[in-house]
Amino acid sequence: MGEEVFRGNHIYMVMENKKVAAILDRVADYLEMDGADFRTRAYRRAAHTVDFLPQPIEEVRKEGGLEKLPGVGKAIALKIKEILDTGSLQYLEDLEKQYPVDFEGLLLVEGVGPKTIKLLYQELGVKNLADLEKEAKSGHIQHLRGMGIKSEKRILKNLEFAKKSTGRRLLGDIMPLALELKEKIGSLPEVEIVEIAGSIRRKKETIGDIDVLAVTSDPQKVMDYFVNMDLVGGIISRGPSRSTIRLKDGLEVDLRVFRKKEYGSALVYFTGSWELNVELRKMAIGRGLKLNEYGIFRGEEQLAGETEEEVFRALGLSYIEPELRENQGEIEAALTGELPKLVETSDIKGDLHIHTQWSDGRSSILEMALAAQKLGYQYLAITDHAHGLPVAGGLDETALMEQIREIDRVNDELEGIRVLKGVELNIRADGTLDIDTVVLEELDIVLAAIHSGVPFLPGTLTKIIQDTVENEHVDILAHPSGRKLKKRPAYDIDLEKVFETAADTGTIMEVDGQPNRLDLSDENIRTALKYGCKLSLDTDAHHPQDLQHMELAVFTARRGWAEARDVVNTLPLNKLLKTLK
DNA sequence: GCCGTTTTCGGCCCGACTGTTTTCAGTCG
């Protein structure tokens, strides 16, 4: 399963689940063009199920479990089988022939949806963004049914953004901006409460837009301020309770205003996820209630709404942390009181993956240690690259021994924090590690990782990683999947096998908090925990400021249902050292 | 197309905003 794609020296697995989900989603797009409301929804739901499946869809199929998946019935199960067998879906190809349009591109244009795409294609033959631009500029669109001059102008304007759209942004890049917006809006005296909702609050690894909620006595004034902020590039819509702007850098921001007694239900609703909202509303209906962003109602009477807690309680649920709200089992856990007590940033006692000037970092050992001390840590591990990674100016055995002595000196200088001696080994194509074991025995902690540019033979990686995990000197497998967000997918590794081995040997799986890594991913973390693996939440810092990325590692771990007891660097120093043996 | 402590048939989450409409469709979240 999984077709192999060669790119440079790397072999990537095209993930079947994502592919199947994308095809089902595209079918939904086409169905939506024809206004097939509920069939559209059915395909979307099935696509979502497959997308979030914790195991390969092929496996489910082999076990005969396709039709047991939520949202998958006879018809869609058959289509999934066809996709797995042939790599494509005849049904979709027929639809594509009927409407040969660049759906993905056209949908990027704000305000253009499936119905408009159909209209544009049938009336004007618009197939892609270039066609759309041509027809809009020549004034043909304004004469279409349901269109007008304003629609045409809007399309032209939004086309510019669509053309340079970079898609979703990284959580780590967006967070500072979101917090700045929150602060600006919160600084108005009329604003009683302001909060960032949406996928940022759920800490998803990539973000499509920013959702802001505010409670205020003067909505008019707040909206005025919002659409006129200096960051604003354009106003998409504006109303008394909701406005949408586009920032100068292209990102969309929504502001919605509520009354205090609605705030909790509004926050639940606009935090999402969409899938969770659907479930919550169904639960409300099942209890003879109605749930919307204004509260939980029996008839006209609002039973709950001011806080999230009371909204959940009214549905018989305990409070669900935003990071868990993906309709991935958290409702069931909330019903039975089995939600995890998620790890928090304040639980973290140290950082176990840090680089310095000795390899490709920017700062000295002492500078990193002082920065770590400021964060209240008890320890940090210096883990510079070993020499097998020439691009990073890695250390050989001699240099590493020298660094060990330097760390001793730094430790003598410091009080209240301990610098651990470590290294980040590079795993070679033949599976060997790039530092002699005699030297490894001098270290407190050993990380091993795959790095780009190593020409592994197809199909060998899983075994090599398993061997690495079994190596008695290796404590932590760093950024295990090797993915880089928006850049490259994970390496062709069967992580479940790796987790199984790691749980056996006690080797720790890293959650790397670099904004474009977040590796392991939330889904991977949940799987690793099921196998009984321990985690280390690290920053892979190359600069003192990078130590702040611990938050991203924690967010990701929380999305993976991790508790403090699953994470080794929540341990105090002495216990950590025992764990590392 | 899916699904069932109302149901194997008849439901399927729901509201704001815009632009085009004389009462609503499309889009978005």
XYZ file of C-alpha atoms (C1' of nucleotides) in Angstrom:
610
model
C 0.000 0.000 0.000
C 1.084 3.546 -0.489
C 2.741 4.464 -3.701
C 6.334 5.518 -3.464
C 7.434 8.825 -4.834
C 11.063 9.679 -5.348
C 12.143 13.223 -4.659
C 15.843 13.810 -4.481
C 17.259 11.257 -2.151
C 14.050 10.707 -0.267
C 11.346 8.217 -0.565
C 8.016 9.418 0.596
C 4.865 7.513 1.223
C 1.830 9.133 -0.287
C -0.567 8.716 2.525
C -3.517 6.624 1.461
C -5.876 8.064 4.018
C -5.278 11.626 2.931
C -5.652 10.623 -0.683
C -8.916 8.778 -0.143
C -10.236 11.659 1.936
C -9.259 14.191 -0.742
C -11.103 12.238 -3.423
C -14.254 11.946 -1.327
C -14.046 15.637 -0.535
C -13.761 16.495 -4.199
C -16.848 14.404 -4.952
C -18.633 16.482 -2.312
C -17.535 19.668 -4.087
C -19.079 18.482 -7.317
C -22.273 17.353 -5.651
C -22.561 20.728 -4.029
C -22.484 22.340 -7.460
C -25.709 20.562 -8.245
C -27.213 21.453 -4.905
C -27.276 17.906 -3.588
C -27.243 19.077 -0.004
C -27.353 15.926 2.018
C -25.343 13.722 -0.239
C -22.701 16.438 -0.147
C -22.738 16.332 3.600
C -22.495 12.554 3.578
C -19.353 12.620 1.437
C -17.802 15.342 3.553
C -18.463 13.401 6.710
C -16.954 10.236 5.266
C -13.935 12.211 4.039
C -13.405 13.624 7.508
C -13.632 10.189 9.093
C -11.005 8.797 6.733
C -8.783 11.845 7.132
C -8.653 11.439 10.908
C -8.442 7.674 10.954
C -5.695 6.581 13.357
C -4.766 3.592 11.197
C -4.277 3.018 7.468
C -7.622 2.768 5.683
C -6.304 -0.294 3.862
C -6.069 -2.050 7.206
C -9.669 -1.207 8.052
C -10.705 -2.549 4.700
C -8.829 -5.816 5.270
C -10.599 -6.238 8.596
C -13.893 -5.635 6.816
C -14.568 -2.587 8.959
C -15.185 0.086 6.336
C -18.945 0.173 6.793
C -18.546 0.455 10.547
C -16.757 3.776 10.161
C -18.971 6.741 11.011
C -20.483 8.225 7.893
C -19.414 5.327 5.693
C -22.183 3.107 4.372
C -22.479 0.642 1.571
C -22.056 3.061 -1.307
C -19.089 4.990 0.034
C -17.389 1.805 1.262
C -17.518 0.520 -2.301
C -16.008 3.750 -3.568
C -13.214 3.596 -0.989
C -12.413 0.071 -2.108
C -12.250 1.249 -5.696
C -9.853 4.052 -4.749
C -7.630 1.628 -2.835
C -7.621 -0.872 -5.696
C -7.226 1.455 -8.664
C -5.895 4.680 -7.163
C -8.802 6.630 -8.587
C -12.578 6.817 -8.628
C -14.576 6.480 -11.828
C -17.474 8.400 -10.300
C -15.232 11.393 -9.671
C -13.695 11.169 -13.129
C -17.170 11.295 -14.652
C -17.968 14.366 -12.604
C -14.693 15.942 -13.641
C -15.517 15.324 -17.284
C -18.856 16.993 -16.805
C -17.246 20.037 -15.187
C -13.566 20.192 -16.168
C -12.688 23.050 -13.829
C -9.837 23.868 -11.462
C -11.947 23.581 -8.358
C -9.167 24.095 -5.881
C -7.961 27.278 -7.534
C -11.387 28.798 -8.055
C -12.501 28.053 -4.523
C -9.607 30.168 -3.281
C -11.508 33.233 -4.427
C -13.437 34.542 -1.459
C -17.132 34.599 -2.240
C -16.890 32.041 -5.032
C -18.353 28.678 -4.107
C -19.495 25.576 -5.976
C -22.729 27.116 -7.266
C -20.928 30.103 -8.686
C -18.290 27.892 -10.249
C -21.030 25.943 -11.991
C -22.686 29.113 -13.227
C -19.393 30.558 -14.475
C -18.509 27.367 -16.292
C -21.881 26.798 -17.901
C -22.437 30.380 -18.983
C -18.909 31.554 -19.742
C -16.772 28.423 -19.873
C -14.631 29.532 -16.943
C -12.303 26.689 -15.988
C -9.571 28.313 -13.934
C -8.357 31.512 -12.329
C -7.016 32.864 -15.617
C -10.420 32.409 -17.316
C -12.108 33.980 -14.338
C -9.877 37.014 -14.503
C -10.442 37.420 -18.238
C -14.235 37.221 -17.942
C -14.336 39.524 -14.947
C -12.160 42.119 -16.658
C -14.221 42.034 -19.841
C -17.388 42.662 -17.822
C -19.197 39.442 -18.723
C -19.806 38.266 -15.196
C -22.033 41.145 -14.095
C -24.675 40.093 -16.606
C -25.079 36.576 -15.250
C -28.175 35.680 -13.281
C -27.672 36.523 -9.626
C -24.535 38.499 -10.375
C -24.053 42.220 -10.658
C -21.425 44.893 -10.836
C -20.537 44.494 -7.194
C -20.077 40.744 -7.516
C -17.821 41.203 -10.500
C -15.718 43.805 -8.737
C -15.456 41.652 -5.672
C -14.301 38.690 -7.724
C -11.607 40.800 -9.375
C -10.403 42.090 -6.050
C -10.354 38.708 -4.347
C -8.654 37.128 -7.347
C -5.517 39.047 -6.503
C -5.410 37.401 -3.106
C -6.284 34.005 -4.497
C -3.393 34.144 -6.937
C -0.833 34.735 -4.249
C -2.604 32.737 -1.590
C -0.166 30.705 0.433
C -2.915 28.657 1.990
C -2.875 27.902 5.657
C -0.206 29.380 7.894
C 1.781 27.800 10.673
C 0.390 28.064 14.184
C 3.731 29.324 15.455
C 3.750 32.142 12.907
C 0.169 33.201 13.574
C 0.072 33.078 17.382
C 1.974 36.348 17.959
C -0.260 38.177 15.498
C -3.394 36.740 17.075
C -2.258 37.837 20.504
C -1.496 41.306 19.200
C -5.024 41.582 17.805
C -6.462 40.361 21.066
C -4.515 42.982 22.946
C -5.526 45.794 20.597
C -9.211 44.990 20.750
C -9.018 44.315 24.465
C -7.511 47.726 25.064
C -10.803 49.437 24.196
C -12.580 50.476 27.388
C -15.881 49.279 25.903
C -14.577 45.706 25.570
C -15.323 43.569 28.590
C -13.954 40.254 27.313
C -11.967 39.368 24.209
C -10.772 35.929 23.184
C -9.211 34.216 20.194
C -11.352 31.252 19.130
C -11.247 28.979 16.086
C -8.434 26.645 15.190
C -5.901 28.866 16.952
C -7.604 28.134 20.251
C -7.607 24.447 19.386
C -3.890 24.846 18.565
C -4.109 23.196 15.185
C -0.728 23.016 13.478
C -1.890 25.159 10.576
C -4.364 28.008 10.632
C -6.690 29.331 7.953
C -7.891 32.536 9.583
C -8.221 34.288 12.930
C -11.516 34.277 14.858
C -11.967 36.845 17.594
C -14.883 37.047 20.037
C -15.696 40.063 22.135
C -18.214 40.953 24.797
C -18.979 44.641 24.756
C -21.529 47.248 25.731
C -20.951 49.116 22.489
C -20.723 46.805 19.441
C -20.865 49.711 17.012
C -17.771 51.299 18.446
C -15.835 48.049 18.607
C -16.660 47.229 14.996
C -15.625 50.716 13.953
C -12.293 50.273 15.626
C -11.846 46.773 14.232
C -12.335 47.600 10.562
C -10.134 50.692 10.853
C -7.100 49.190 12.583
C -3.783 50.024 10.947
C -3.243 46.334 10.137
C -6.360 46.226 7.947
C -5.919 45.826 4.207
C -9.581 45.579 3.287
C -13.067 45.007 4.645
C -14.813 41.849 3.474
C -18.028 42.277 5.395
C -19.300 44.442 8.143
C -22.333 44.126 10.385
C -23.464 44.914 13.899
C -22.565 41.505 15.292
C -19.956 40.248 12.873
C -17.312 41.762 10.639
C -14.587 40.254 8.516
C -11.440 42.033 7.428
C -8.385 41.086 5.484
C -5.093 42.082 7.003
C -2.466 43.712 4.837
C -0.610 40.426 4.661
C -3.682 38.664 3.300
C -4.890 36.868 6.398
C -8.594 37.072 7.218
C -9.833 38.044 10.637
C -13.385 37.667 11.918
C -14.708 39.603 14.866
C -17.995 38.639 16.463
C -19.678 40.483 19.253
C -21.863 38.925 21.900
C -23.613 39.711 25.138
C -22.098 38.400 28.309
C -24.800 35.795 28.850
C -24.005 34.378 25.391
C -20.241 34.391 25.695
C -19.730 30.740 26.692
C -21.912 29.291 23.976
C -20.378 31.665 21.441
C -16.917 30.537 22.477
C -17.872 26.878 22.210
C -19.379 27.469 18.833
C -16.566 29.522 17.331
C -13.828 27.399 18.803
C -15.254 24.400 16.988
C -14.361 22.160 15.520
C -17.139 22.161 13.005
C -17.516 18.421 13.504
C -17.789 18.774 17.264
C -20.403 21.517 16.899
C -22.544 19.260 14.783
C -22.370 16.552 17.445
C -23.134 18.969 20.280
C -26.153 20.324 18.468
C -27.406 16.830 17.824
C -26.975 16.052 21.525
C -28.997 19.136 22.365
C -31.774 18.093 20.001
C -31.742 14.658 21.604
C -32.510 16.328 24.928
C -35.281 18.432 23.488
C -33.022 21.487 23.524
C -31.550 23.795 20.958
C -27.901 24.816 20.904
C -26.608 27.758 18.965
C -24.006 30.459 19.520
C -26.406 32.317 21.811
C -26.939 29.567 24.289
C -28.763 26.360 25.076
C -32.493 26.850 24.855
C -35.643 25.057 25.830
C -38.133 26.861 23.668
C -37.394 30.530 24.209
C -35.737 30.056 27.562
C -31.932 30.201 27.717
C -30.752 27.467 30.079
C -27.014 28.070 29.705
C -24.649 30.225 27.752
C -22.485 32.500 29.861
C -19.630 30.032 30.327
C -18.370 27.091 28.335
C -18.546 24.914 31.431
C -22.282 25.431 31.845
C -22.916 24.738 28.171
C -21.078 21.437 28.382
C -22.770 20.643 31.685
C -26.213 21.252 30.199
C -25.380 18.526 27.679
C -24.190 16.154 30.401
C -20.530 16.661 29.542
C -17.537 17.626 31.614
C -15.397 20.485 30.314
C -13.521 19.571 27.157
C -10.215 21.367 26.620
C -10.113 23.234 23.302
C -7.225 21.106 22.015
C -9.416 17.998 22.214
C -12.386 19.398 20.338
C -12.109 17.464 17.104
C -14.907 14.952 17.561
C -12.298 12.248 17.940
C -13.657 10.494 20.997
C -13.641 13.425 23.410
C -17.439 13.473 23.701
C -17.502 9.844 24.779
C -14.697 10.519 27.247
C -16.494 13.599 28.579
C -19.674 11.589 29.094
C -17.884 8.994 31.190
C -15.514 11.386 32.950
C -12.487 9.832 31.264
C -10.979 12.915 29.693
C -7.210 13.150 30.131
C -5.681 15.730 32.430
C -3.572 17.352 29.753
C 0.059 18.311 30.219
C 0.659 22.039 30.723
C 3.569 24.307 29.930
C 4.033 24.864 33.665
C 4.661 21.117 34.087
C 7.809 21.299 31.968
C 11.040 21.215 33.972
C 13.594 21.351 31.205
C 14.410 21.202 27.519
C 16.251 18.173 26.164
C 17.091 19.213 22.613
C 19.218 22.333 22.218
C 21.928 23.423 19.779
C 24.737 25.910 20.291
C 27.563 27.556 18.352
C 29.397 24.261 18.665
C 27.336 23.068 15.691
C 24.675 25.082 13.850
C 23.285 27.076 16.795
C 23.802 30.797 17.263
C 24.632 31.073 20.948
C 26.973 29.722 23.565
C 26.223 26.982 26.046
C 26.099 29.524 28.850
C 23.689 31.800 26.966
C 21.302 28.933 26.329
C 21.552 27.833 29.944
C 20.766 31.306 31.252
C 17.799 31.585 28.905
C 16.545 28.216 30.128
C 16.973 29.329 33.707
C 14.820 32.376 33.025
C 12.042 30.011 32.003
C 12.299 28.387 35.419
C 13.793 25.134 34.180
C 15.788 22.769 36.374
C 17.827 21.456 33.470
C 18.592 21.658 29.782
C 20.429 19.270 27.496
C 22.981 20.508 24.981
C 22.551 18.258 21.987
C 24.624 19.555 19.131
C 24.789 17.675 15.858
C 27.402 14.977 15.432
C 29.750 15.117 12.472
C 27.761 12.790 10.270
C 25.787 15.857 9.318
C 28.424 18.034 7.651
C 25.949 20.716 6.698
C 25.374 21.496 10.347
C 29.058 21.670 11.233
C 28.731 18.637 13.454
C 31.049 17.522 16.239
C 33.378 14.540 16.007
C 34.498 12.491 19.031
C 37.315 14.867 19.919
C 35.146 17.970 19.740
C 32.417 16.259 21.734
C 34.867 15.362 24.531
C 35.968 18.971 24.539
C 32.353 20.140 24.782
C 31.805 17.801 27.724
C 34.610 19.550 29.594
C 33.176 22.938 28.665
C 29.781 21.912 30.056
C 31.479 20.914 33.309
C 32.928 24.401 33.528
C 29.543 26.031 32.788
C 27.859 23.876 35.414
C 30.404 25.083 37.956
C 29.354 28.648 37.150
C 25.626 28.071 37.375
C 23.345 27.590 40.296
C 19.869 26.126 40.289
C 20.039 24.686 36.807
C 21.981 21.772 35.401
C 23.345 21.517 31.888
C 23.156 17.936 30.643
C 25.733 16.604 28.204
C 24.145 15.322 25.050
C 24.347 14.917 21.316
C 22.029 14.619 18.366
C 23.300 11.695 16.364
C 22.650 11.305 12.697
C 21.340 7.974 11.498
C 23.314 6.896 8.441
C 21.914 5.116 5.411
C 23.338 1.817 6.668
C 21.702 2.330 10.068
C 24.912 3.065 11.955
C 25.345 6.094 14.209
C 28.015 8.710 13.716
C 29.726 8.796 17.131
C 31.726 6.062 18.797
C 29.969 4.317 21.691
C 32.931 4.952 24.003
C 32.173 8.647 23.797
C 28.411 8.136 24.025
C 28.942 6.565 27.424
C 30.310 9.875 28.688
C 27.022 11.639 27.921
C 23.878 12.127 29.986
C 21.566 11.954 27.028
C 21.689 10.777 23.425
C 19.277 11.814 20.702
C 19.196 10.137 17.316
C 17.470 11.404 14.217
C 17.108 11.081 10.508
C 18.175 14.132 8.578
C 17.557 15.125 5.007
C 20.089 14.286 2.362
C 20.793 10.734 3.519
C 20.132 8.268 0.691
C 18.181 5.489 2.353
C 17.220 2.541 0.218
C 13.492 2.167 -0.375
C 11.780 0.103 2.272
C 14.681 0.024 4.719
C 13.813 2.934 6.941
C 11.413 1.322 9.390
C 13.883 -1.416 10.242
C 16.736 1.061 10.584
C 14.716 3.234 12.946
C 13.655 0.212 14.955
C 17.308 -0.795 15.306
C 18.167 2.741 16.375
C 15.427 2.682 18.992
C 16.773 -0.625 20.257
C 20.307 0.745 20.548
C 21.063 0.882 24.275
C 22.828 4.240 23.956
C 19.937 6.040 22.319
C 17.572 7.731 24.775
C 15.382 9.795 22.483
C 14.302 9.503 18.869
C 14.230 13.131 17.730
C 11.605 14.471 15.302
C 10.638 10.879 14.502
C 8.557 11.297 11.360
C 10.851 13.830 9.678
C 8.003 15.871 8.262
C 8.277 19.588 7.611
C 4.965 21.393 7.512
C 4.086 22.800 4.101
C 7.402 21.509 2.813
C 7.664 17.750 2.884
C 5.644 14.832 4.221
C 6.853 12.300 6.745
C 9.485 9.788 5.744
C 8.342 6.360 4.659
C 8.393 4.920 8.160
C 5.876 2.604 9.768
C 5.667 4.603 12.969
C 3.415 2.081 14.680
C 6.172 -0.519 14.484
C 8.621 2.045 15.825
C 6.282 2.893 18.706
C 5.871 -0.758 19.535
C 9.637 -1.232 19.710
C 10.128 2.016 21.634
C 7.542 1.070 24.230
C 9.482 -2.150 24.700
C 12.920 -0.596 25.097
C 11.749 2.535 26.922
C 13.143 4.760 24.201
C 11.530 8.174 24.324
C 9.685 9.699 21.378
C 10.243 13.388 20.854
C 7.697 16.073 20.180
C 9.809 18.687 18.447
C 8.359 22.166 18.930
C 9.960 23.883 15.951
C 7.078 25.724 14.298
C 7.474 23.926 10.984
C 8.093 20.496 12.493
C 5.693 19.746 15.343
C 6.967 16.212 15.077
C 5.535 13.882 16.333
C 2.219 15.234 15.143
C -0.889 15.289 17.317
C -2.215 12.107 15.694
C 1.140 10.337 15.983
C 1.344 11.273 19.653
C -2.009 9.738 20.377
C -0.935 6.545 18.683
C 2.421 6.505 20.488
C 0.657 6.875 23.820
C -1.641 3.981 22.992
C 1.460 1.843 22.549
C 2.735 3.053 25.930
C 5.587 5.270 24.713
C 7.004 8.112 26.778
C 7.408 11.543 25.238
C 9.963 14.317 25.483
C 8.721 17.803 24.610
C 11.624 19.783 23.195
C 12.334 22.909 21.193
C 15.326 21.919 19.065
C 16.398 25.507 19.818
C 19.203 27.111 17.833
C 18.824 30.459 19.584
C 17.691 31.499 23.084
C 14.409 32.820 21.685
C 13.624 29.411 20.207
C 13.196 28.077 23.726
C 9.774 29.746 23.614
C 8.691 27.086 21.157
C 8.189 24.748 24.092
C 4.643 26.060 24.073
C 4.103 24.674 20.588
C 5.384 21.269 21.662
C 3.036 21.352 24.635
C 0.078 22.404 22.475
C 0.764 19.556 20.084
C 1.127 17.062 22.917
C -2.178 18.264 24.358
C -3.837 17.712 21.008
C -2.395 14.210 21.205
C -4.107 13.666 24.593
C -0.796 13.627 26.499
C -0.736 13.984 30.280
C 2.198 15.181 32.388
C 2.990 11.605 33.399
C 3.539 10.698 29.742
C 6.255 13.329 29.396
C 9.758 12.691 30.766
C 10.769 16.326 30.996
C 8.034 17.000 33.515
C 10.205 14.964 35.904
C 12.533 16.662 38.371
C 16.225 16.319 37.549
C 17.035 13.308 39.719
C 14.104 11.285 38.403
C 14.864 12.258 34.839
C 18.461 11.066 35.212
C 17.200 7.746 36.535
C 14.910 7.399 33.539
C 17.824 8.100 31.218
C 19.789 5.555 33.309
C -25.670 8.963 1.102
C -26.122 7.841 6.032
C -28.592 6.588 10.023
C -31.922 4.851 14.110
C -33.513 5.149 23.114
C -38.707 8.939 18.104
C -37.231 6.176 12.860
C -35.545 0.843 7.651
C -38.267 6.280 6.032
C -37.681 10.849 6.619
C -34.935 13.387 8.637
C -30.051 15.532 8.246
C -26.918 22.345 12.633
C -27.747 26.897 12.194
C -27.131 31.982 11.898
C -24.864 36.436 9.729
C -23.861 38.999 5.864
C -23.945 40.310 0.921
C -25.915 41.148 -3.267
C -29.243 40.293 -5.818
C -33.400 39.627 -5.166
C -39.405 41.781 -4.343
C -38.739 37.101 -0.591
C -34.070 34.661 -1.445
C -29.645 32.188 -2.838
C -24.921 31.755 -2.092
C -21.136 31.760 0.890
C -18.902 31.383 5.128
C -17.901 29.657 9.512
